[in-house]
Structure formats: structure tokens, C-alpha cells
PDB file of C-alpha atoms in Angstrom:
ATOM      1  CA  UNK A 260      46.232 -21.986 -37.384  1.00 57.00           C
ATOM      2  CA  UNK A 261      49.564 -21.021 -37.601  1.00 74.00           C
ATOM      3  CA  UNK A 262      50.576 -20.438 -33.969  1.00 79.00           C
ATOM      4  CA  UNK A 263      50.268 -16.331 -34.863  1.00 79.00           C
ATOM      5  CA  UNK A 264      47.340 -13.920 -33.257  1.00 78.00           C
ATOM      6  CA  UNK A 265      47.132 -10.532 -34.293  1.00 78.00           C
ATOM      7  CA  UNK A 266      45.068  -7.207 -32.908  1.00 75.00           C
ATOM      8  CA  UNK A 267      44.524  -4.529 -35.571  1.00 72.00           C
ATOM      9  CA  UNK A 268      43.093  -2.116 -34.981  1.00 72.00           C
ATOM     10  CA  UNK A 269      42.494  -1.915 -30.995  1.00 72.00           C
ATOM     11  CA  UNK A 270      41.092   0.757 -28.828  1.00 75.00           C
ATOM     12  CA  UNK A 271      38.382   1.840 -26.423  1.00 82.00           C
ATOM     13  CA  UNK A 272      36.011   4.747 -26.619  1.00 86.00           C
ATOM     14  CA  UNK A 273      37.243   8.424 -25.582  1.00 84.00           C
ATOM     15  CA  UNK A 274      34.874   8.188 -22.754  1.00 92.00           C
ATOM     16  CA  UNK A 275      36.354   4.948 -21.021  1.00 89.00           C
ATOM     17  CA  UNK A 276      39.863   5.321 -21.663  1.00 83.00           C
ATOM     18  CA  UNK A 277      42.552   5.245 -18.603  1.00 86.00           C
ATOM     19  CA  UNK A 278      39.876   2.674 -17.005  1.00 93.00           C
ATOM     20  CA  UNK A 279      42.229  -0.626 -17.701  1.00 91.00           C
ATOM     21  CA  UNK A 280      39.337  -1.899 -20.060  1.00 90.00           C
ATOM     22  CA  UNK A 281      41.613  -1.786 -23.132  1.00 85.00           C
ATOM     23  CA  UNK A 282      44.514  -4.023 -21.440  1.00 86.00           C
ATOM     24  CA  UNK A 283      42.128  -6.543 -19.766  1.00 91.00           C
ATOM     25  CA  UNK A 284      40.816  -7.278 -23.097  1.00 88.00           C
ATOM     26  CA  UNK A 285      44.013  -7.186 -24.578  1.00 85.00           C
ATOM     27  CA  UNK A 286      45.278  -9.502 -22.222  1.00 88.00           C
ATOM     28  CA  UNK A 287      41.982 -11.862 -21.962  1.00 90.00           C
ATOM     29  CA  UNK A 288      42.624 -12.106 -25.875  1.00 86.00           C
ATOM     30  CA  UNK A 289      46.386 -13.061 -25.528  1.00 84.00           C
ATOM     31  CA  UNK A 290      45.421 -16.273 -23.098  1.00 89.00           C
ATOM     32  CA  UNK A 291      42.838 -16.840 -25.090  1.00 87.00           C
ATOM     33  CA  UNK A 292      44.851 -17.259 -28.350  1.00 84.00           C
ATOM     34  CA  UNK A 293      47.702 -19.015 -26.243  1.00 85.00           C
ATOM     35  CA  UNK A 294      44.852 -21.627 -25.298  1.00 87.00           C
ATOM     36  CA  UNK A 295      44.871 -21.757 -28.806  1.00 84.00           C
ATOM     37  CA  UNK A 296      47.824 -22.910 -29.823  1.00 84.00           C
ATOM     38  CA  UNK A 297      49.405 -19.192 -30.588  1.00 81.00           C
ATOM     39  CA  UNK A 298      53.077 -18.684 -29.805  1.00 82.00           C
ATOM     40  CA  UNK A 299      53.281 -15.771 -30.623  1.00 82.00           C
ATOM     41  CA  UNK A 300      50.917 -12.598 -30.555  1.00 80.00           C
ATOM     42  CA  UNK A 301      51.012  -8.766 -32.317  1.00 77.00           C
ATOM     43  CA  UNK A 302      49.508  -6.043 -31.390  1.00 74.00           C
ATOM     44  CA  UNK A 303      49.451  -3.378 -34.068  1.00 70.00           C
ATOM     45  CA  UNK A 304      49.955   0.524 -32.875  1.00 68.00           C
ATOM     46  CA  UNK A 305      49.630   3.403 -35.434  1.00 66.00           C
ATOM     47  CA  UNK A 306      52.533   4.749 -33.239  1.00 62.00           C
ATOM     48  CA  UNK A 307      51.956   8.199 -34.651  1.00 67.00           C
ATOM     49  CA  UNK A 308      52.603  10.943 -32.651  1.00 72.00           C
ATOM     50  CA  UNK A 309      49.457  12.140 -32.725  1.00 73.00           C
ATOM     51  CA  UNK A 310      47.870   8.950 -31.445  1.00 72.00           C
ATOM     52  CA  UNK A 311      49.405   9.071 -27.842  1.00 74.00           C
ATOM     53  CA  UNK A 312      46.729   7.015 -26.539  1.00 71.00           C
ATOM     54  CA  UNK A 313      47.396   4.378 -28.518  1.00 69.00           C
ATOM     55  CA  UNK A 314      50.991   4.552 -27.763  1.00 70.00           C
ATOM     56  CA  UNK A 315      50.198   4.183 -23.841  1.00 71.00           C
ATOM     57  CA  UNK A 316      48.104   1.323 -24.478  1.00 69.00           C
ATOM     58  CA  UNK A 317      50.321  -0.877 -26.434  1.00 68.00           C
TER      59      UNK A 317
END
């Protein structure tokens, strides 16, 4: 390991979005990876405009 995590892609189903599910797993996996041994952690976001959702989340 190279003290790096990485999550790519990410999201949660239409249906169960504004719910707080996608950021409780995205932080569970962050400590989880820091109990690891990662220093460091990316999430990747299209960005796009047309992907607001994603934008909120990350």
C-alpha cells in the first residue's frame, strides 16, 4: 500500500439520494482506509454540470 485510497466512481441510487447514505459510506470508507495506513484519500467527481448530484455529494 502506498498510503493513497481512491473512490471512483461513487454514488447512490436516484431513489435514496439526499438520505446521507452516500456520505456515511464515504466517510466509513475514509476511516477505514486511514486504519489502513492511507494518508491521503480522493474522491473522484465527474464535476460536469450536468451531474449536480454528484457535485453536492463530493
Amino acid at each position: 500500500m502506498n498510503g493513497t485510497a481512491e473512490f471512483e466512481p461513487f454514488g447512490t441510487h436516484p431513489d435514496y439520494r439526499r438520505l446521507g447514505l452516500g456520505r456515511a459510506m464515504l466517510l466509513h470508507g475514509c476511516i477505514w482506509r486511514a486504519a489502513a495506513g492511507a494518508g491521503h484519500v480522493t474522491v473522484a467527481c465527474l464535476g460536469a454540470p450536468g451531474h449536480p448530484q454528484a457535485r453536492r455529494l463530493y
